[in-house]
C-alpha cells in the first residue's frame, strides 16, 4: 500500500517538519539526527499527531482521523505490551480488544507466536521476558492485525548489535510474507543498508523524498554527509 | 566511596533523632501513667465510632469525586488548566479555620446555597465535617491520581487507540490497574488526615452525635477536667494512628507532595462527545466547589475590613509561634538529614531511619502529643504558661516529615554531583557545608521552611488546649469570633491571616532562591 504525504506540515510548539512525497510499497528506512522529527513523521502517519497542514493518503485515499481505523500498525521503542496481561492476551488484543476470541482466533494467536519463535510462551507475562522477546510479542500482534502499513519507531534500539540484526532479519522475512509497506526509524545507516530498499532523510525541518539506498549512500547530499560525519 | 568520618554530623544527627523520639514517645508514656483503669463510657464509644465513620466516608467521597476530575485533567488541555492544577495544591497551605469560614458563608444556614434553594440548610455535624474534609482532600487525591495517570506510558494510550479500545476497555486495561495501585495509599492518607483533623471537628462537629476522639479529649481537658479520661482517649487515638501507620507499611504511602507528572496526555479515545461532556462537567463542578468558599471569604472579608478588632497582639503571637516552629523544624531536619545522607553514602543500614522517623511523625496525632505534654508539664508547673513553646514544638513535629522529604533528595543530589570533587580538593567539615552543601540546599530548605511557617501560622490544634483566655493567635481569634456569630469579622481576620501566611511562605521560599546559581 502506497503512503502519500501531500503538502504535509507538522507543527509541535516551535518545531516544524514538512514532507511532500509518496512512499511506494517496500521497506523504507527513516534516518536523521535525533530530535529531527523521525518519530513525529511516523506518529502523523499513524494518526496520533494531527498535521497543521496537508494530508496523509493511503493508496490515494484520504486517511480517516481515528488511528484505530487507519491501515497501520505502529511499534514503539518501549511499552508495546500491557504488563498485566499474558503474552497471548497481549497478542489477542490485535484480533479483538475485548479479548472474546473465537477458537479460530486463538489458533491464529498461537500461529503468529510461533512465527516469531515464541511458540510456548503464550502464558507468560511481559515481565518474565527479555527485551528482545517483548518486541517479538509486539511483532506477533502486528502480524495478527494484518494491516498493510507497518511502522517501526526504533523498537530494537535498546538491543545489542547481534540481537538487533537478528530482529531486523526476522522483520524482513515477516514483511515479505505479508507484503507490508514497512517504514522503520533508525539511527544506524547499517540497518538501512541491511534490509531497506529506500531511505527518507529527515533533517533541518524537512523530510526528503525517499531515495534508493544505494543511490543515496553512494552520492550523499550535504545533510546526510553532516549526519554521518563525513 | 571513601567518605571521611565526620563526627560532628553524627553527633548532631543523633541529638536531633533523640529529640524527635523524645517528643513523640514521652507524651504517650505520660498518658499511660495518668490513665486510670476506668473503662470506656458510651460517649467514648460513640466518639470512636464517629471518628472512624467520618474518616471512612471522607476518604471514600474524596476518592470517588477525584477520579473523574483527575481523569479530565489528565487528558484535556484548556486555558487555565495550569492555574486549576495549582489551585489544587492550595488547600494544603490554607488554614483549616479559614476554609471552614468560607464553607459556612457558602453552605451555612444563612449561606449562598440556603438563599438559592430558599430553605436554610444546616451543615453542623457529620455533613459539615464531611464537606470540609472533602474540600481539603479532594484536591489532594486529585493531584495524587493525576500523577498516577501521568505515569501511564503515552505509548499505551496510542496503543489502545490503534487497537480500537472503547472507553470502558481503556478504563479496564489502563486506568483501573493504575487506580488499583494508587487508591489504597490515597485512601489511607486521607483516612489518617481525617482522624487527626481537630480544627474541623471543633468548628463543624460537636454534640453527642458528631464528636471525634480528639474533640472528646479537648472537652475532657478543657471542660470536665477529667484527665484520666483524656489520657485513655489519647491512647486510643494513638492506637488508631498506629494501626494506620502499620497498614501504610504494606502500601507505599505517597503524599502527592511533588509537582512531577502533572501534565496531560493527548488521547484519542477521549474525543467522543460523551467523554468530552463528562470532563467538562467534572472540571466546572470542582472549580466551583473549590473557588466559591474562597470567593465568599474575600467578598465578606473585604466588607468587614473597616471595623476589625485590634489584631496587633494576635499577629505577634502567631508570628512568634510560626517562626519558632520553623526554626526548630529546619534545624532539626537539617541535622537529621545530613546524618541520614551521610549514612546512605556509607551504605549504612541505619539509613532507613529517615523513613521510620517520617512515618512515626506522620502517624502521630499532634493533638495527642499536645495532651501528653500538657499532662507532663502539669505535674511540675502550670501548663497554660507554656502555650507558646509547646504549640511551636508540636507544629514543628508536624512539619518535620515534609522538611525531611524535601531536604533528603537535595542533599543526595549535592553529594552525588559535588561530593567527589569536594573530596579531591580536600574540602571537608564546616567549609564543605558552607561552600558545597549550603548553596545547593538553600532553595529547597527555604521552600520547606515556607511550608512549615505557613502550616504553623494557620494551626488551630494544640493551642486550644493550652491557651489561657487572654492569649490570642489569629486562628484562635477567628474561632472565638465565629463562636459569637461575628462571621464578617472572622472573614476579615481570615483575609489578614491568608495574606500573612502567603507573605511568610513567599519570604522563605524567595529568600532561599535569592541570588541563587545552580
XYZ file of C-alpha atoms in Angstrom:
748
model
C 0.000 0.000 0.000
C 1.439 3.362 -1.011
C 1.626 6.160 1.529
C 1.317 9.702 0.194
C 2.201 12.758 2.244
C 0.661 15.702 0.451
C 1.989 19.159 1.385
C 2.299 17.886 4.921
C 3.311 20.276 7.680
C 3.733 19.067 11.258
C 3.943 21.698 13.948
C 4.703 20.905 17.593
C 5.359 24.107 19.511
C 8.151 25.867 17.638
C 9.245 22.685 15.865
C 8.088 22.146 12.293
C 8.576 19.385 9.767
C 7.411 19.382 6.172
C 7.015 16.440 3.799
C 5.620 16.129 0.282
C 6.140 12.765 -1.437
C 4.871 9.218 -1.921
C 6.370 6.177 -0.229
C 5.907 3.168 -2.524
C 5.315 -0.274 -1.047
C 8.573 -1.794 0.228
C 10.990 -1.280 3.093
C 11.932 2.323 3.758
C 14.377 3.456 6.443
C 13.928 6.863 8.053
C 17.242 8.301 9.195
C 18.481 11.626 10.532
C 19.727 13.356 13.665
C 17.832 12.792 16.904
C 15.177 15.381 17.615
C 14.861 15.885 13.869
C 11.280 14.642 13.705
C 11.593 10.995 12.594
C 9.177 9.811 15.276
C 6.803 12.707 14.645
C 6.632 11.710 10.973
C 5.597 8.161 11.899
C 3.158 9.348 14.572
C 1.494 11.559 11.974
C 1.164 8.704 9.501
C -0.367 6.578 12.269
C -2.817 9.365 13.104
C -1.521 10.255 16.573
C -0.497 13.753 15.533
C -2.869 15.948 13.535
C -0.865 17.754 10.841
C -1.075 21.545 10.816
C -1.421 21.440 7.034
C -1.709 18.855 4.299
C -2.918 15.268 4.144
C -1.886 11.693 4.661
C -3.207 9.303 1.997
C -3.150 5.536 1.731
C -3.361 4.281 -1.872
C -4.519 7.786 -2.864
C -7.419 7.780 -0.391
C -7.514 10.357 2.382
C -6.749 8.834 5.750
C -9.534 8.749 8.335
C -8.927 10.636 11.566
C -9.191 7.798 14.075
C -5.838 5.987 14.455
C -7.626 2.685 15.083
C -9.310 2.832 11.662
C -6.122 3.529 9.678
C -4.476 0.629 7.839
C -1.496 0.970 10.167
C 0.273 -0.879 12.960
C 2.980 1.023 14.804
C 5.616 -0.424 17.148
C 7.111 1.919 19.716
C 10.542 1.899 21.325
C 9.023 0.521 24.522
C 5.714 -0.022 26.323
C 4.231 -2.023 23.444
C 2.721 -4.528 25.877
C 0.375 -4.300 28.837
C 2.186 -5.640 31.889
C -0.960 -7.090 33.478
C -1.787 -9.320 30.509
C -0.185 -12.545 29.360
C 1.724 -12.741 26.112
C -1.204 -14.491 24.412
C -3.651 -11.854 25.658
C -1.388 -9.054 24.508
C -1.307 -10.597 21.041
C -5.025 -11.404 21.112
C -5.844 -7.709 21.519
C -4.901 -7.401 17.866
C -7.913 -9.553 16.969
C -10.447 -8.225 19.479
C -9.789 -5.558 22.103
C -12.320 -7.171 24.442
C -10.389 -10.471 24.123
C -13.521 -12.535 23.429
C -11.645 -14.656 20.927
C -13.151 -17.431 18.851
C -11.267 -20.725 18.756
C -10.169 -19.752 15.253
C -8.681 -16.529 16.519
C -6.981 -18.320 19.386
C -5.366 -20.659 16.892
C -4.167 -17.643 14.936
C -2.595 -16.200 18.075
C -0.634 -19.429 18.530
C 0.343 -19.324 14.882
C 1.793 -15.806 14.930
C 3.553 -16.517 18.227
C 5.210 -19.478 16.538
C 6.216 -17.265 13.624
C 8.200 -15.032 15.968
C 9.692 -18.081 17.763
C 7.713 -17.674 20.988
C 5.571 -20.787 20.488
C 5.403 -21.890 24.126
C 5.484 -18.577 25.919
C 1.838 -17.555 25.487
C 1.004 -17.887 29.172
C 3.966 -15.822 30.396
C 3.746 -12.194 31.485
C 5.847 -9.465 29.817
C 7.921 -9.033 32.982
C 9.191 -12.620 32.535
C 10.518 -11.900 29.059
C 13.728 -10.359 27.778
C 13.645 -7.042 25.933
C 14.005 -8.780 22.572
C 11.234 -11.270 23.368
C 8.878 -8.458 24.338
C 9.340 -6.779 20.976
C 8.737 -10.136 19.272
C 5.364 -10.259 21.027
C 4.557 -6.820 19.643
C 5.600 -8.045 16.179
C 3.349 -11.075 16.563
C 0.413 -8.793 17.270
C 1.264 -6.727 14.197
C 1.174 -9.929 12.123
C -2.184 -10.876 13.577
C -3.661 -7.464 12.740
C -2.575 -7.755 9.081
C -2.658 -4.012 8.485
C -0.857 -3.208 5.233
C 1.357 -0.489 6.744
C 3.873 -1.321 9.466
C 5.726 1.486 11.250
C 8.723 0.712 13.469
C 9.832 3.537 15.746
C 13.204 2.057 16.762
C 11.722 -0.897 18.647
C 15.110 -2.627 18.602
C 17.210 0.368 19.685
C 17.777 -0.993 23.180
C 19.014 -4.385 21.960
C 22.642 -5.378 21.441
C 24.038 -5.374 17.867
C 23.750 -9.129 17.271
C 20.211 -9.334 18.594
C 19.220 -6.258 16.618
C 20.470 -7.768 13.368
C 18.571 -10.952 14.170
C 15.381 -8.968 14.787
C 15.845 -6.997 11.560
C 16.188 -10.228 9.603
C 13.034 -11.551 11.274
C 11.185 -8.356 10.340
C 12.476 -8.708 6.793
C 11.165 -12.282 6.500
C 7.786 -11.479 8.044
C 7.412 -8.364 5.913
C 7.947 -10.348 2.733
C 5.238 -12.785 3.787
C 2.543 -10.136 4.450
C 3.859 -7.614 1.913
C 3.681 -4.660 4.340
C 4.719 -1.206 3.380
C 7.337 -1.074 6.135
C 8.741 2.177 7.492
C 11.448 1.972 10.115
C 13.175 4.713 12.029
C 16.830 4.032 12.704
C 19.920 5.976 13.637
C 22.253 3.351 12.245
C 22.933 3.523 8.476
C 23.916 -0.174 8.595
C 20.313 -1.067 9.479
C 19.174 0.748 6.364
C 21.793 -0.949 4.212
C 20.895 -4.331 5.682
C 17.212 -4.532 4.787
C 15.846 -1.297 3.324
C 15.039 -0.567 -0.314
C 14.787 3.177 0.180
C 15.781 5.855 2.653
C 13.993 9.006 3.828
C 16.392 11.556 5.287
C 14.842 13.783 7.943
C 16.948 16.842 8.749
C 16.579 20.600 9.250
C 12.801 20.530 9.391
C 12.374 18.681 6.101
C 11.630 15.031 5.361
C 13.314 14.400 1.982
C 11.639 12.173 -0.607
C 12.640 8.501 -0.439
C 15.692 7.531 -2.488
C 17.098 4.123 -3.300
C 19.561 3.134 -0.563
C 22.487 2.555 -2.886
C 21.992 5.799 -4.775
C 21.774 7.823 -1.582
C 24.801 6.375 0.182
C 26.944 6.350 -2.976
C 26.258 10.006 -3.507
C 25.243 11.526 -0.169
C 23.757 15.048 -0.088
C 25.324 17.570 2.353
C 22.741 16.930 5.131
C 23.466 13.207 5.090
C 27.237 13.803 5.000
C 26.886 16.022 8.048
C 24.823 13.406 9.864
C 27.251 10.615 9.020
C 30.203 12.792 9.947
C 31.877 12.562 6.542
C 33.009 5.686 48.390
C 35.659 6.743 50.867
C 33.776 9.225 52.963
C 35.913 10.897 55.574
C 34.468 10.334 59.069
C 32.668 13.450 60.225
C 31.904 13.040 63.924
C 30.098 16.368 64.172
C 27.455 15.201 61.662
C 26.889 12.045 63.668
C 26.656 13.904 66.984
C 24.197 16.464 65.640
C 22.192 13.782 63.852
C 21.872 11.569 66.906
C 20.912 14.563 69.040
C 18.197 15.528 66.574
C 16.929 11.972 66.434
C 16.891 11.736 70.230
C 14.986 14.986 70.463
C 12.358 13.850 67.997
C 11.959 10.424 69.550
C 11.567 12.051 72.974
C 8.975 14.433 71.539
C 6.993 11.603 70.014
C 7.403 8.909 72.638
C 7.436 10.677 76.016
C 3.871 12.035 75.759
C 2.263 8.588 75.273
C 4.271 7.246 78.217
C 2.943 10.098 80.349
C -0.531 9.245 79.135
C -0.084 5.623 80.192
C 0.821 6.742 83.682
C -2.077 9.159 84.014
C -4.737 6.856 82.589
C -6.633 5.116 85.362
C -8.483 1.929 84.650
C -11.902 3.407 84.105
C -13.232 1.654 81.037
C -14.972 3.442 78.205
C -18.260 5.237 78.545
C -20.941 5.038 75.841
C -19.941 8.601 74.865
C -16.348 7.441 74.322
C -17.517 4.577 72.145
C -19.630 6.927 70.116
C -16.621 9.251 69.649
C -14.573 6.318 68.374
C -17.365 5.235 66.048
C -17.861 8.761 64.717
C -14.130 9.253 64.137
C -13.856 6.087 62.084
C -17.135 6.694 60.257
C -16.383 10.248 59.184
C -12.812 9.350 58.188
C -14.023 6.418 56.084
C -16.751 8.460 54.407
C -14.441 11.453 53.856
C -11.862 9.235 52.190
C -14.419 7.408 50.033
C -16.191 10.573 48.859
C -12.918 12.382 48.166
C -11.709 9.466 46.080
C -14.950 8.944 44.170
C -15.121 12.617 43.230
C -11.411 12.885 42.490
C -11.398 10.100 39.892
C -13.418 11.903 37.173
C -11.679 15.214 37.934
C -8.186 13.744 37.727
C -9.107 11.893 34.553
C -10.439 15.069 32.966
C -7.292 16.982 33.917
C -5.097 14.131 32.719
C -6.484 14.105 29.213
C -7.538 17.684 28.469
C -5.673 20.851 27.768
C -7.623 24.068 28.169
C -6.808 27.648 29.080
C -6.491 27.920 32.852
C -5.589 24.252 33.323
C -2.250 25.120 34.915
C -3.998 27.540 37.234
C -6.519 24.903 38.270
C -3.786 22.355 38.996
C -2.011 24.996 41.094
C -5.298 25.735 42.866
C -5.487 22.045 43.762
C -2.277 22.493 45.728
C -3.622 25.498 47.617
C -5.801 23.802 50.283
C -2.602 22.274 51.628
C -1.419 25.699 52.811
C -4.865 27.101 53.553
C -5.548 27.331 57.306
C -8.410 24.979 58.200
C -10.356 27.628 60.061
C -10.180 29.934 57.047
C -11.667 27.290 54.790
C -14.339 26.491 57.370
C -15.499 30.105 57.416
C -15.578 30.210 53.632
C -17.564 26.977 53.548
C -20.008 28.347 56.126
C -20.620 31.502 54.091
C -21.489 29.336 51.092
C -23.075 26.259 52.680
C -24.212 27.549 56.094
C -27.659 28.309 57.466
C -27.678 31.852 56.076
C -25.354 30.968 53.220
C -25.467 31.210 49.453
C -26.885 27.743 48.887
C -29.607 28.251 51.505
C -30.536 31.511 49.770
C -30.542 29.816 46.407
C -32.870 26.972 47.347
C -34.975 29.070 49.703
C -34.686 26.867 52.801
C -31.898 27.127 55.362
C -29.656 24.054 55.431
C -27.618 23.128 58.464
C -24.169 21.683 57.952
C -23.139 21.277 61.573
C -22.485 17.647 62.384
C -21.475 14.835 60.047
C -22.452 16.777 56.917
C -20.216 19.730 57.707
C -17.288 17.575 58.764
C -17.533 15.630 55.501
C -17.889 18.827 53.464
C -14.748 20.341 54.976
C -12.782 17.106 54.674
C -13.748 16.690 51.041
C -12.850 20.334 50.401
C -9.339 19.655 51.721
C -8.786 16.138 50.434
C -10.484 16.073 47.047
C -7.703 18.307 45.666
C -5.042 16.203 47.359
C -6.381 12.943 45.933
C -6.848 14.584 42.534
C -3.170 15.514 42.471
C -2.156 12.002 43.557
C -4.288 10.455 40.824
C -3.103 12.964 38.246
C 0.416 11.743 38.936
C -0.832 8.192 38.569
C -2.307 8.992 35.171
C 0.933 10.736 34.238
C 2.808 7.523 34.928
C 0.819 5.545 32.390
C 3.156 5.486 29.368
C 1.986 7.677 26.475
C 2.622 4.661 24.226
C -0.141 2.773 25.992
C -2.673 5.433 25.113
C -1.505 5.288 21.488
C -1.682 1.526 21.600
C -5.285 1.444 22.817
C -6.426 3.875 20.164
C -4.588 1.916 17.489
C -6.231 -1.282 18.690
C -9.641 0.411 18.812
C -10.416 0.094 22.537
C -13.723 1.550 23.733
C -13.638 3.922 26.753
C -14.765 1.097 29.039
C -11.880 -1.070 27.834
C -9.397 1.786 28.199
C -10.585 2.115 31.776
C -10.309 -1.604 32.382
C -6.847 -2.084 30.937
C -5.049 1.214 31.540
C -6.766 3.220 34.223
C -8.062 0.559 36.569
C -4.651 -1.129 37.078
C -3.199 2.318 37.875
C -6.052 3.190 40.229
C -5.749 -0.146 41.964
C -2.154 0.626 42.832
C -2.689 4.277 43.816
C -6.055 4.226 45.586
C -5.238 2.191 48.725
C -2.456 4.628 49.596
C -4.676 7.616 48.853
C -7.469 6.170 50.982
C -5.143 5.558 53.898
C -3.614 9.022 53.659
C -6.989 10.792 53.638
C -8.278 8.493 56.381
C -5.278 9.399 58.527
C -5.610 13.123 57.861
C -9.297 12.975 58.750
C -8.796 11.133 62.026
C -6.372 13.843 63.138
C -8.100 16.948 61.807
C -9.067 18.515 65.092
C -9.949 22.006 63.831
C -12.690 20.694 61.519
C -14.296 18.655 64.295
C -14.003 21.600 66.682
C -15.696 24.083 64.364
C -18.210 21.921 62.491
C -18.700 18.865 64.703
C -19.634 18.600 68.339
C -22.592 17.334 70.302
C -23.234 13.723 71.197
C -23.574 12.641 67.567
C -20.597 14.347 65.942
C -17.716 14.278 68.400
C -14.378 12.839 67.327
C -11.876 11.265 69.706
C -9.713 14.387 69.595
C -12.691 16.609 70.295
C -13.628 14.384 73.247
C -10.059 14.758 74.565
C -10.348 18.525 74.244
C -13.635 18.555 76.125
C -12.253 16.275 78.841
C -9.273 18.598 79.369
C -10.944 21.971 78.990
C -14.431 21.446 80.363
C -14.744 18.430 82.661
C -11.030 18.363 83.569
C -11.193 14.571 83.591
C -7.516 13.971 82.835
C -7.656 10.208 83.178
C -10.369 10.073 80.522
C -8.351 12.424 78.301
C -5.389 10.094 78.692
C -7.398 6.981 77.839
C -8.896 8.638 74.769
C -5.451 9.861 73.706
C -4.115 6.325 73.915
C -6.999 5.134 71.763
C -6.265 7.855 69.209
C -2.614 6.828 69.366
C -3.613 3.222 68.675
C -5.844 4.204 65.738
C -2.982 6.156 64.151
C -0.615 3.300 64.928
C -2.795 0.808 63.063
C -2.949 3.106 60.036
C 0.823 3.546 60.170
C 1.266 -0.220 60.271
C -1.065 -0.631 57.292
C 0.808 2.050 55.385
C 3.970 -0.015 55.730
C 2.262 -2.540 53.476
C 1.279 0.084 50.938
C 3.646 2.758 49.781
C 2.203 5.995 51.105
C 2.593 8.835 48.680
C 1.679 12.321 49.807
C 1.080 13.980 46.452
C 3.772 16.308 47.541
C 5.516 16.634 44.237
C 4.988 18.563 41.078
C 6.130 15.880 38.700
C 3.819 14.175 36.230
C 1.042 16.719 36.409
C 0.983 17.121 32.631
C -1.813 15.997 30.376
C -1.509 13.390 27.638
C -3.243 13.762 24.294
C -5.665 10.941 23.980
C -7.601 9.690 21.017
C -10.084 7.650 22.990
C -11.260 10.854 24.700
C -12.513 12.561 21.560
C -16.053 11.225 21.854
C -18.701 13.772 22.718
C -19.900 11.893 25.826
C -16.355 11.827 27.231
C -15.910 15.483 26.467
C -19.147 16.423 28.249
C -18.251 14.331 31.274
C -14.861 16.007 31.557
C -16.251 19.500 31.137
C -18.839 18.956 33.861
C -16.267 17.460 36.243
C -13.885 20.350 35.798
C -16.562 23.023 36.104
C -18.067 21.491 39.250
C -14.780 21.039 41.048
C -13.686 24.562 40.167
C -16.954 25.929 41.532
C -16.722 23.800 44.666
C -13.178 24.934 45.429
C -13.485 28.551 44.385
C -16.822 29.608 45.875
C -15.727 29.409 49.540
C -12.583 31.396 48.743
C -14.563 33.951 46.760
C -17.180 34.196 49.520
C -14.450 34.729 52.067
C -12.865 37.541 50.068
C -16.205 39.300 49.452
C -17.363 39.052 53.054
C -13.921 39.755 54.469
C -13.293 42.878 52.384
C -16.624 44.306 53.513
C -15.616 43.947 57.155
C -12.037 45.238 56.921
C -13.186 48.671 58.126
C -14.189 47.626 61.624
C -11.690 44.981 62.634
C -10.929 44.233 66.259
C -7.353 45.176 67.286
C -5.085 42.496 65.831
C -1.564 43.503 66.859
C -1.213 41.014 69.693
C -2.726 38.101 67.788
C -0.440 38.770 64.815
C 2.649 38.958 67.034
C 1.778 35.709 68.812
C 1.030 33.893 65.565
C 4.285 35.078 64.011
C 6.295 34.061 67.073
C 4.827 30.563 67.034
C 5.333 30.224 63.287
C 8.932 31.463 63.314
C 9.879 29.468 66.399
C 8.385 26.330 64.962
C 10.055 26.876 61.584
C 13.456 27.468 63.151
C 13.159 24.328 65.240
C 11.923 22.147 62.401
C 14.503 23.426 59.897
C 17.477 22.971 62.224
C 16.361 19.545 63.449
C 15.572 18.349 59.943
C 18.893 19.657 58.650
C 20.856 17.877 61.378
C 18.914 14.663 60.857
C 19.005 14.810 57.070
C 22.770 15.411 56.947
C 23.308 12.407 59.163
C 20.942 10.179 57.186
C 22.557 11.233 53.926
C 25.957 10.517 55.403
C 24.845 7.024 56.330
C 23.301 6.472 52.928
C 26.613 7.378 51.356
C 28.331 4.867 53.620
C 25.643 2.278 52.779
C 24.845 2.087 56.472
C 21.728 0.076 57.330
C 20.615 2.809 59.724
C 19.762 5.000 56.738
C 16.242 3.557 56.716
C 15.699 5.676 59.857
C 14.578 8.521 57.639
C 11.537 6.542 56.549
C 10.879 5.395 60.099
C 11.007 8.869 61.582
C 8.809 10.305 58.848
C 6.293 7.533 59.286
C 6.258 7.940 63.043
C 5.671 11.682 62.908
C 3.078 11.424 60.134
C 1.104 8.882 62.095
C 1.261 10.698 65.406
C -1.735 12.826 66.201
C -0.391 16.304 67.040
C -3.293 16.660 69.399
C -2.304 13.561 71.341
C 1.252 14.891 71.550
C -0.129 18.106 72.977
C -2.279 16.292 75.519
C 0.693 14.245 76.676
C 2.868 17.331 77.024
C 0.049 19.075 78.857
C -0.168 16.269 81.428
C 3.620 16.093 81.694
C 4.020 19.810 82.407
C 1.076 19.779 84.751
C 2.924 17.612 87.239
C 5.582 20.326 87.662
C 4.112 23.652 86.518
C 1.083 25.429 85.130
C 0.675 24.214 81.519
C -1.052 27.421 80.454
C 2.248 29.277 80.926
C 3.821 27.138 78.210
C 1.248 27.601 75.484
C 3.646 29.288 73.061
C 6.660 26.950 73.155
C 4.519 23.803 73.257
C 2.444 24.886 70.271
C 5.584 25.791 68.344
C 7.180 22.457 69.216
C 4.160 20.386 68.210
C 3.778 22.332 64.956
C 7.461 21.723 64.297
C 6.950 17.979 64.736
C 4.107 18.032 62.222
C 6.240 19.841 59.647
C 9.283 17.628 60.150
C 8.483 14.805 57.688
C 7.719 17.329 54.945
C 11.012 19.124 55.535
C 12.911 15.830 55.538
C 11.218 14.796 52.317
C 12.358 17.989 50.616
C 15.858 18.074 52.112
C 16.994 14.485 51.624
C 16.868 14.429 47.808
C 18.612 17.817 47.713
C 21.418 16.586 49.962
C 21.782 13.422 47.928
C 21.929 15.443 44.734
C 24.594 17.681 46.258
C 26.631 14.668 47.372
C 26.354 12.877 44.029
C 27.234 15.879 41.903
C 29.838 17.629 44.027
C 30.871 15.111 46.692
C 33.875 13.617 44.926
C 35.023 16.945 43.630
C 34.947 18.279 47.204
C 36.930 15.313 48.493
C 39.502 15.591 45.775
C 40.016 19.222 46.752
C 40.085 18.224 50.439
C 37.156 20.457 51.299
C 35.676 18.996 54.460
C 33.766 19.827 57.603
C 32.260 23.253 58.043
C 33.941 24.589 54.905
C 32.375 21.805 52.907
C 28.938 22.615 54.306
C 29.345 26.317 53.656
C 30.851 26.098 50.180
C 29.307 22.974 48.712
C 26.247 21.776 50.609
C 24.585 25.024 51.629
C 24.388 26.618 48.150
C 22.679 23.530 46.743
C 20.176 23.030 49.563
C 19.189 26.566 50.478
C 16.488 26.777 47.828
C 14.736 23.544 48.892
C 15.270 24.425 52.549
C 13.669 27.837 52.001
C 10.720 26.169 50.313
C 10.282 23.675 53.153
C 10.631 26.439 55.752
C 7.963 28.409 53.910
C 5.579 25.476 54.088
C 6.361 24.834 57.725
C 5.797 28.505 58.618
C 2.525 28.591 56.688
C 1.246 25.430 58.386
C 2.126 26.748 61.807
C 0.605 30.151 61.095
C -2.787 28.617 60.394
C -2.770 25.976 63.101
C -5.761 25.649 65.365
C -4.977 22.491 67.305
C -2.893 22.078 70.389
C -3.130 25.788 71.102
C -6.799 25.374 72.035
C -5.739 23.026 74.851
C -3.147 25.354 76.280
C -4.217 28.873 75.520
C -5.237 30.930 78.531
C -8.275 33.157 77.826
C -6.128 36.261 77.394
C -3.931 34.678 74.740
C -4.645 35.210 71.076
C -3.402 33.878 67.765
C -5.114 34.757 64.517
C -6.815 31.336 64.123
C -7.830 31.364 67.781
C -9.291 34.847 67.394
C -11.240 33.704 64.344
C -12.590 30.737 66.263
C -13.768 32.980 69.079
C -15.367 35.438 66.634
C -17.169 32.541 64.955
C -18.378 31.362 68.340
C -20.041 34.722 68.914
C -21.562 34.681 65.390
C -19.372 37.520 64.082
C -18.836 35.817 60.728
C -17.966 39.024 58.925
C -15.223 39.950 61.400
C -13.932 36.368 61.292
C -13.800 36.548 57.494
C -11.829 39.798 57.656
C -9.325 38.281 60.079
C -9.157 35.297 57.712
C -8.072 37.613 54.896
C -5.329 39.083 57.086
C -4.245 35.559 58.041
C -4.116 34.439 54.412
C -2.084 37.456 53.373
C 0.368 36.974 56.250
C 0.630 33.231 55.597
C 1.341 33.718 51.910
C 3.791 36.533 52.691
C 5.661 34.297 55.109
C 5.765 31.438 52.618
C 6.911 33.795 49.880
C 9.646 35.338 52.053
C 11.165 31.977 52.965
C 10.805 30.494 49.504
C 12.145 33.615 47.815
C 14.865 34.037 50.443
C 16.146 30.553 49.691
C 16.448 31.312 45.988
C 17.808 34.853 46.199
C 20.998 35.294 44.198
C 20.992 31.580 43.552
C 23.041 29.900 40.832
C 22.868 26.256 40.003
